[in-house]
PDB file of C-alpha atoms in Angstrom:
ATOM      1  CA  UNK A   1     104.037 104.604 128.462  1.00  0.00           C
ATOM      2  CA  UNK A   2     101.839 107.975 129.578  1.00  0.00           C
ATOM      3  CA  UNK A   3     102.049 111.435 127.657  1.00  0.00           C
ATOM      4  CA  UNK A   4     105.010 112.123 129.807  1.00  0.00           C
ATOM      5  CA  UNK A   5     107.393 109.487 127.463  1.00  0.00           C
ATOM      6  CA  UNK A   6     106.327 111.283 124.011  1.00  0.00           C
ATOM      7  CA  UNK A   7     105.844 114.756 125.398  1.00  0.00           C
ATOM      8  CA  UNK A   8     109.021 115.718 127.795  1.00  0.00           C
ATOM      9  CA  UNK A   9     108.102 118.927 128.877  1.00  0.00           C
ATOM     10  CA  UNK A  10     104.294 120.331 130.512  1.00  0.00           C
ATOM     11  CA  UNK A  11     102.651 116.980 129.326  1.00  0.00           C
ATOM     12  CA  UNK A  12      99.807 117.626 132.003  1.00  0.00           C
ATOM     13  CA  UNK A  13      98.766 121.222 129.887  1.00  0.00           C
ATOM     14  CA  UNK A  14      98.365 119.109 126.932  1.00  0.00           C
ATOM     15  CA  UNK A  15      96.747 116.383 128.282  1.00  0.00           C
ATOM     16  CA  UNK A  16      94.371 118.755 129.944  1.00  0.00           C
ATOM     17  CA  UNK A  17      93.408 120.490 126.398  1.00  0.00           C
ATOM     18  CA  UNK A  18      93.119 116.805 124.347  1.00  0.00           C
ATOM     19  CA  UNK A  19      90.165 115.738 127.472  1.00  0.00           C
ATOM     20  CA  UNK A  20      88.268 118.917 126.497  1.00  0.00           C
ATOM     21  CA  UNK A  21      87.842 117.543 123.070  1.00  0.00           C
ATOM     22  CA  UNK A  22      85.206 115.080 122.124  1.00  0.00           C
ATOM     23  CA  UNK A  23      87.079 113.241 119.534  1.00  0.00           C
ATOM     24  CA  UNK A  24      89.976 112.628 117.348  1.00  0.00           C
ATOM     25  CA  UNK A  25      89.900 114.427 114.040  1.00  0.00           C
ATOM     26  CA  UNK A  26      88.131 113.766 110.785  1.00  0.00           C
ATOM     27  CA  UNK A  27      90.787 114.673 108.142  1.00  0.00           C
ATOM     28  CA  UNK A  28      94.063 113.970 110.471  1.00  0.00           C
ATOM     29  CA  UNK A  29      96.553 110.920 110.326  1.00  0.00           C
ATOM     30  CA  UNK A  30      97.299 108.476 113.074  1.00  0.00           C
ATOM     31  CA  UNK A  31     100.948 108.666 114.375  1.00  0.00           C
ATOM     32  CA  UNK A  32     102.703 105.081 114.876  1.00  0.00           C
ATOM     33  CA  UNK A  33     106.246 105.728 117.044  1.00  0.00           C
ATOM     34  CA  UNK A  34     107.920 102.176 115.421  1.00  0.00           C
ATOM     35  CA  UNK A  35     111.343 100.663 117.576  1.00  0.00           C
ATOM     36  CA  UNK A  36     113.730  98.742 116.098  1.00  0.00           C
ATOM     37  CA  UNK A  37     114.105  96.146 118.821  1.00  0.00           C
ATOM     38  CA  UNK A  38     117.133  94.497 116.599  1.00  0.00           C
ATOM     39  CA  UNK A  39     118.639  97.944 117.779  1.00  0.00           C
ATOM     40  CA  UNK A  40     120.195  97.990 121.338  1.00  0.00           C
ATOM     41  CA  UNK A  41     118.823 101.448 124.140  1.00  0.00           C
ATOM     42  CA  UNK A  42     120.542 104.496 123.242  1.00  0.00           C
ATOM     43  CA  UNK A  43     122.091 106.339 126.259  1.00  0.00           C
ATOM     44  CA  UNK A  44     118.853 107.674 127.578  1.00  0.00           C
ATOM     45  CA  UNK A  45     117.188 104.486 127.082  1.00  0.00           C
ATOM     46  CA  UNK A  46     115.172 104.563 124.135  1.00  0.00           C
ATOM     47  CA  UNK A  47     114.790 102.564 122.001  1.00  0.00           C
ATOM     48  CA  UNK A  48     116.095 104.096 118.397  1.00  0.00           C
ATOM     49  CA  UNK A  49     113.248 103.409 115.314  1.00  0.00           C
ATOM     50  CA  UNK A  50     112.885 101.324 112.960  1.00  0.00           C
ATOM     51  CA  UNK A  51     113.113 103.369 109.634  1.00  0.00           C
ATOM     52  CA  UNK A  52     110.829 102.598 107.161  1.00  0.00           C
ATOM     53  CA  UNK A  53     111.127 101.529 103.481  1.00  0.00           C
ATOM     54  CA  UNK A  54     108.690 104.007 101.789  1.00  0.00           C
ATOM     55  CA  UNK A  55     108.330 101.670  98.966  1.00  0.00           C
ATOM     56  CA  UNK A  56     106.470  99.327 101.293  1.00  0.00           C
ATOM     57  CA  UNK A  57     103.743 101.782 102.241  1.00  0.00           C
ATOM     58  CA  UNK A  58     100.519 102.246  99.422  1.00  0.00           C
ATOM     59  CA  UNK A  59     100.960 104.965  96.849  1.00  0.00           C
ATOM     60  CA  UNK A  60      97.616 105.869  96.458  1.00  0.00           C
ATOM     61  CA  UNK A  61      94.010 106.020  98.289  1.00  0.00           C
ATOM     62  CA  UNK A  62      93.062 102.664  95.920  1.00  0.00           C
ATOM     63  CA  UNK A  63      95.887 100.775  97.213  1.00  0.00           C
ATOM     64  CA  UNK A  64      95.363 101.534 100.590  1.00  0.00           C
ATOM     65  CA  UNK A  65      92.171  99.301  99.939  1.00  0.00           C
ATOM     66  CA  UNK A  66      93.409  96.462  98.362  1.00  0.00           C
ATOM     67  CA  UNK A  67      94.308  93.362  99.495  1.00  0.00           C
ATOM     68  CA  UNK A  68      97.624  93.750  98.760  1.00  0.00           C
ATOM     69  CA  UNK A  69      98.016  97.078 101.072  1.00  0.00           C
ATOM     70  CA  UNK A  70     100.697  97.402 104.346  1.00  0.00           C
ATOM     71  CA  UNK A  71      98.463 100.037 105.895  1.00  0.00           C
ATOM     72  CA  UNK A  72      94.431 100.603 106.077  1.00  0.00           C
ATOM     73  CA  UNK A  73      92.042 102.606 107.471  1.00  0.00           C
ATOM     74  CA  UNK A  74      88.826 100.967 108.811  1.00  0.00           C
ATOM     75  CA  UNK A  75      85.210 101.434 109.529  1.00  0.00           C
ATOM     76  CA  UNK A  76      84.455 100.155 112.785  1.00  0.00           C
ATOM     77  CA  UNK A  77      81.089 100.828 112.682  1.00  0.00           C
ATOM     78  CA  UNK A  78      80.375  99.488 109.248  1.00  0.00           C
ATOM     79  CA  UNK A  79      77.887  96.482 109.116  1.00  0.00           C
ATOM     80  CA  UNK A  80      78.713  95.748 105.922  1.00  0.00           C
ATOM     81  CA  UNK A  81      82.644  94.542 106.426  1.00  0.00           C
ATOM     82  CA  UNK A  82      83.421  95.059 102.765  1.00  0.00           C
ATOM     83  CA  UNK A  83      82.651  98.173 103.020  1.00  0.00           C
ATOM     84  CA  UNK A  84      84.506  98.994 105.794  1.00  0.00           C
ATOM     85  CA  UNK A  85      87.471 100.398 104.667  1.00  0.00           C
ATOM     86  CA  UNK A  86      88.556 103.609 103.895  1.00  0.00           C
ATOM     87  CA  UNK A  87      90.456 105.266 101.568  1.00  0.00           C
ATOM     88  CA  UNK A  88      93.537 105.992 102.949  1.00  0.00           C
ATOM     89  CA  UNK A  89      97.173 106.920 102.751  1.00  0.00           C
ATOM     90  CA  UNK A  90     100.720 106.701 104.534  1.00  0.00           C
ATOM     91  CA  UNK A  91     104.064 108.398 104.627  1.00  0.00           C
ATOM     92  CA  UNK A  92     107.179 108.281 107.108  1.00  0.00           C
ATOM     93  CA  UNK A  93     108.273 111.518 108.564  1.00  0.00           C
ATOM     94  CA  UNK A  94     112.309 111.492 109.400  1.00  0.00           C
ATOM     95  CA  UNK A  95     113.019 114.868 110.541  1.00  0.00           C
ATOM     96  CA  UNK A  96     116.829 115.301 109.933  1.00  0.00           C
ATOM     97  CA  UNK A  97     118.745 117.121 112.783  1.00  0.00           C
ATOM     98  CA  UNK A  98     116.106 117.221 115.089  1.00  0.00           C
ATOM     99  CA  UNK A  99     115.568 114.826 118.364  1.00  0.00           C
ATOM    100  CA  UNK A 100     111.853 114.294 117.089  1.00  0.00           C
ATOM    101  CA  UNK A 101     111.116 110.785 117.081  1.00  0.00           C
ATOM    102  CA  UNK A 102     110.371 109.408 113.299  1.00  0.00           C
ATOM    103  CA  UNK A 103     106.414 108.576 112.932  1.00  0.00           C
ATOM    104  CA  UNK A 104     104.483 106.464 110.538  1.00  0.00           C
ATOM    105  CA  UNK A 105     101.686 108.192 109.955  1.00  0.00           C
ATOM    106  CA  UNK A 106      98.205 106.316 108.690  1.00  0.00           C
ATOM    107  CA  UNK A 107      95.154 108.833 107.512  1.00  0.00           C
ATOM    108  CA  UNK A 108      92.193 109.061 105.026  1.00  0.00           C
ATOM    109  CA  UNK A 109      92.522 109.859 101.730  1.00  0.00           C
ATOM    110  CA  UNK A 110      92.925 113.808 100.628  1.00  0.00           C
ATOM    111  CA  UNK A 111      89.704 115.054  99.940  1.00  0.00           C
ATOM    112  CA  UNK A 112      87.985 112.198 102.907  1.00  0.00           C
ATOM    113  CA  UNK A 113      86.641 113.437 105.881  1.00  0.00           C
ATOM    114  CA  UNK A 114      85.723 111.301 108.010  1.00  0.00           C
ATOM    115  CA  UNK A 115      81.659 110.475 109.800  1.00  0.00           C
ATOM    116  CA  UNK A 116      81.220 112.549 112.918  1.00  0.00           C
ATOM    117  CA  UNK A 117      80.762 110.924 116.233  1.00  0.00           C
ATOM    118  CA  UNK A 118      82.317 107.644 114.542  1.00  0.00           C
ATOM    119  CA  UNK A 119      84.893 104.699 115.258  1.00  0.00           C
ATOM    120  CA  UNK A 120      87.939 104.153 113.090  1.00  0.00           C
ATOM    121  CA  UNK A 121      91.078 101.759 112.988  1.00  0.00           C
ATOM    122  CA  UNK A 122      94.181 102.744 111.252  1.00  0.00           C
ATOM    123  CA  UNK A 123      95.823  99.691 110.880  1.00  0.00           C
ATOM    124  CA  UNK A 124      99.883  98.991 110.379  1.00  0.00           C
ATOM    125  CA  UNK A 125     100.632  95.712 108.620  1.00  0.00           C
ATOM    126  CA  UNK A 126     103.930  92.913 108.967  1.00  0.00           C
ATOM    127  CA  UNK A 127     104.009  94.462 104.898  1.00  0.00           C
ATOM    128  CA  UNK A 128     105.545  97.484 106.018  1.00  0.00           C
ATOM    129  CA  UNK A 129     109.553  96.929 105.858  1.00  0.00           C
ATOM    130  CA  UNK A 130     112.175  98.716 107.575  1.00  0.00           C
ATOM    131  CA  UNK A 131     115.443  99.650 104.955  1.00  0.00           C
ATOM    132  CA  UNK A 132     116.489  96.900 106.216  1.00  0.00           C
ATOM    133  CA  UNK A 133     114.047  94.885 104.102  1.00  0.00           C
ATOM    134  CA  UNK A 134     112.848  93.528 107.409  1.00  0.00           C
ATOM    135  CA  UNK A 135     108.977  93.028 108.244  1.00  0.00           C
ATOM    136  CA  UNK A 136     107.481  95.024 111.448  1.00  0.00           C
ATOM    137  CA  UNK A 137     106.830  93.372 114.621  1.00  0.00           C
ATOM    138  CA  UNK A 138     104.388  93.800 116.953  1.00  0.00           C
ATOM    139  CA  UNK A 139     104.910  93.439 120.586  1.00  0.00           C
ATOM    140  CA  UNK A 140     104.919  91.428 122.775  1.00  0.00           C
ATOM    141  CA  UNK A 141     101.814  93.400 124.791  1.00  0.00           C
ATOM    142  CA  UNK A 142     100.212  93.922 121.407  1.00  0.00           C
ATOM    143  CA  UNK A 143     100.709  89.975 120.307  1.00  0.00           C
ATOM    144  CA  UNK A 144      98.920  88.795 123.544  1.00  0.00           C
ATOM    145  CA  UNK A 145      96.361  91.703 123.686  1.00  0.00           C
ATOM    146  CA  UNK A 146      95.184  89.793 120.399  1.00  0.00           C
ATOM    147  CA  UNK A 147      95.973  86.011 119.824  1.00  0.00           C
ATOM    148  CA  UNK A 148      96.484  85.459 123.664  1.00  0.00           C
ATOM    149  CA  UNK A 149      95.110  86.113 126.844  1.00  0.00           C
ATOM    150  CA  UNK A 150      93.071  89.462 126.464  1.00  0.00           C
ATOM    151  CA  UNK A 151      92.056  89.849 130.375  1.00  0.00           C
ATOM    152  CA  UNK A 152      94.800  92.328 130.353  1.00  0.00           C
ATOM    153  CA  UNK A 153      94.055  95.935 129.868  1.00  0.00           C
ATOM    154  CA  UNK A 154      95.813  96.164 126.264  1.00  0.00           C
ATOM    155  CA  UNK A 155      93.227  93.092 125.266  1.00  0.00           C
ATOM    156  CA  UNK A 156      90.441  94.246 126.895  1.00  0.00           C
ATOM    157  CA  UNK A 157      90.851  98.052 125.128  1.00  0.00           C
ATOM    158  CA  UNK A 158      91.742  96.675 121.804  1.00  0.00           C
ATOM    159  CA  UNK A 159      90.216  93.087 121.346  1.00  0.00           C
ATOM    160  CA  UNK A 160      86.842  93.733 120.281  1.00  0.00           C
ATOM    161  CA  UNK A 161      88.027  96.624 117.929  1.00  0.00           C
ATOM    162  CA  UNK A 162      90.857  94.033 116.681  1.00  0.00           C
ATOM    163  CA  UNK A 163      87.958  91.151 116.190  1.00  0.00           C
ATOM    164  CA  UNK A 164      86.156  93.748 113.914  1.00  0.00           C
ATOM    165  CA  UNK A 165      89.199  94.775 111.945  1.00  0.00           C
ATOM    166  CA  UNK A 166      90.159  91.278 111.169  1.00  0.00           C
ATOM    167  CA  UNK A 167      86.360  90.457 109.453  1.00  0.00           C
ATOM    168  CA  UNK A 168      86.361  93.625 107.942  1.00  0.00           C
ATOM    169  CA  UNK A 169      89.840  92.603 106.323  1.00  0.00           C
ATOM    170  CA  UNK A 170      88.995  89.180 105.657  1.00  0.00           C
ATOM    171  CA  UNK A 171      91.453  87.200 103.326  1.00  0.00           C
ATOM    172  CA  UNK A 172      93.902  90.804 102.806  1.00  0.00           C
ATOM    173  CA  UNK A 173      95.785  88.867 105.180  1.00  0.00           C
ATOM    174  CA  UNK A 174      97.510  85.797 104.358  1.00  0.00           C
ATOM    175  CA  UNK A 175     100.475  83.522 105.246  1.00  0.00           C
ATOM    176  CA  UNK A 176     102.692  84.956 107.665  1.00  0.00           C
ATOM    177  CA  UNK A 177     101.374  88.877 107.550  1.00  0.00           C
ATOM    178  CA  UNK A 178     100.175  90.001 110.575  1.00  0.00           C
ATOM    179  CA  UNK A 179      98.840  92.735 112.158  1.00  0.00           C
ATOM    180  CA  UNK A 180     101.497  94.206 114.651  1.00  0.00           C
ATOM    181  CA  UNK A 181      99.546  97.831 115.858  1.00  0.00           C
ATOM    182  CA  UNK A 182      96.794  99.257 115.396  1.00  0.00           C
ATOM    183  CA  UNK A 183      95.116 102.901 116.449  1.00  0.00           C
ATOM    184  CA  UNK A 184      91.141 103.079 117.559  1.00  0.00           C
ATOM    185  CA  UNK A 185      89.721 107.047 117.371  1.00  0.00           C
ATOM    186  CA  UNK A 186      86.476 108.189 117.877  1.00  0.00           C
ATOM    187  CA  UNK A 187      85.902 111.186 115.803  1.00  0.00           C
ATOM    188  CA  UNK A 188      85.066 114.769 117.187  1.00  0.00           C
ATOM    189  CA  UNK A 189      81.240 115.666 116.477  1.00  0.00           C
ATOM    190  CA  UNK A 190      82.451 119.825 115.854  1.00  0.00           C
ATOM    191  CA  UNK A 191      80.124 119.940 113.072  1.00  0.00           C
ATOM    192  CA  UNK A 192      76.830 121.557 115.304  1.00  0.00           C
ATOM    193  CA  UNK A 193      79.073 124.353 116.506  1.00  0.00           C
ATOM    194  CA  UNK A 194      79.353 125.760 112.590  1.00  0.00           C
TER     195      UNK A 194
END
């Protein structure tokens, strides 16, 4: 949607200090914004969020890397895929009385920091439930960036990054779990100005 739909007010001056970096943190989380499209536009036409069940997100860095997890964090440049993932971890932010949106947010583990210079994937599961007990979604841009045609600029940004995610997961998912978003970072390479 542009910086302008997340940040209301001087977007440009922030979007002019994130192009002088040269990558995405090594110790930060990734920030999903997560509608509830069961939920009809609120009267500036938003779409209100899907709140999530914090009992569906891993408790700990191990879980994050099991099978079994809602959330991971991947190695996109690992060439060994079981190897590729990263200890991670998750938590839902709600602010209460505030107009800031709600975030899942998808990170490594404490005590991780990330390769310099290096791709990543944090990845957000069907696993993860709303209190509703109800499964995430992904789009309808994100479903044919990925299974469909990907000739359109969502595919052609995402698919090969998606491909690798998907071998690097490999049987985690099964049945009817999905993936339905998914973040790719390069990390910032700050290290040779200590």
């Amino acid at each position: 949607p542009g910086m302008d739909a997340v940040v209301k007010q001087n977007s440009t001056f922030l979007q002019h200090s994130l192009a002088q970096m040269d990558g995405f943190s090594r110790t930060a989380m990734s920030l999903f914004y997560l509608d509830d499209m069961a939920k009809p536009l609120d009267d500036d036409g938003i779409r209100p969020t899907a709140l999530v069940d914090t009992a569906s997100l891993p408790t700990s860095e191990a879980q994050c890397m099991s099978d079994g997890s809602s959330v991971f964090l991947i190695d996109l440049a690992a060439t060994d895929a079981s190897r590729a993932r990263i200890p991670c971890r998750a938590g839902f932010h709600a602010p209460k009385g505030t107009k800031t949106r709600p975030v899942l947010g998808v990170g490594p583990g404490r005590g991780i920091i990330l390769e310099e210079g290096h791709q990543y994937a944090a990845v957000v599961t069907s696993r993860v439930k709303t209190k509703d007990g109800v499964g995430l979604g992904a789009s309808t841009d994100w479903a044919q960036a990925t299974t469909g045609d990907r000739r359109n600029p969502l595919g052609s940004l995402y698919g090969a990054a998606y491909d690798k995610v998907k071998t690097a997961l490999g049987g985690a998912l099964l049945g009817t779990d999905k993936i339905v978003g998914m973040t790719v970072f390069t990390t910032n390479k700050m290290g040779q100005e200590l």
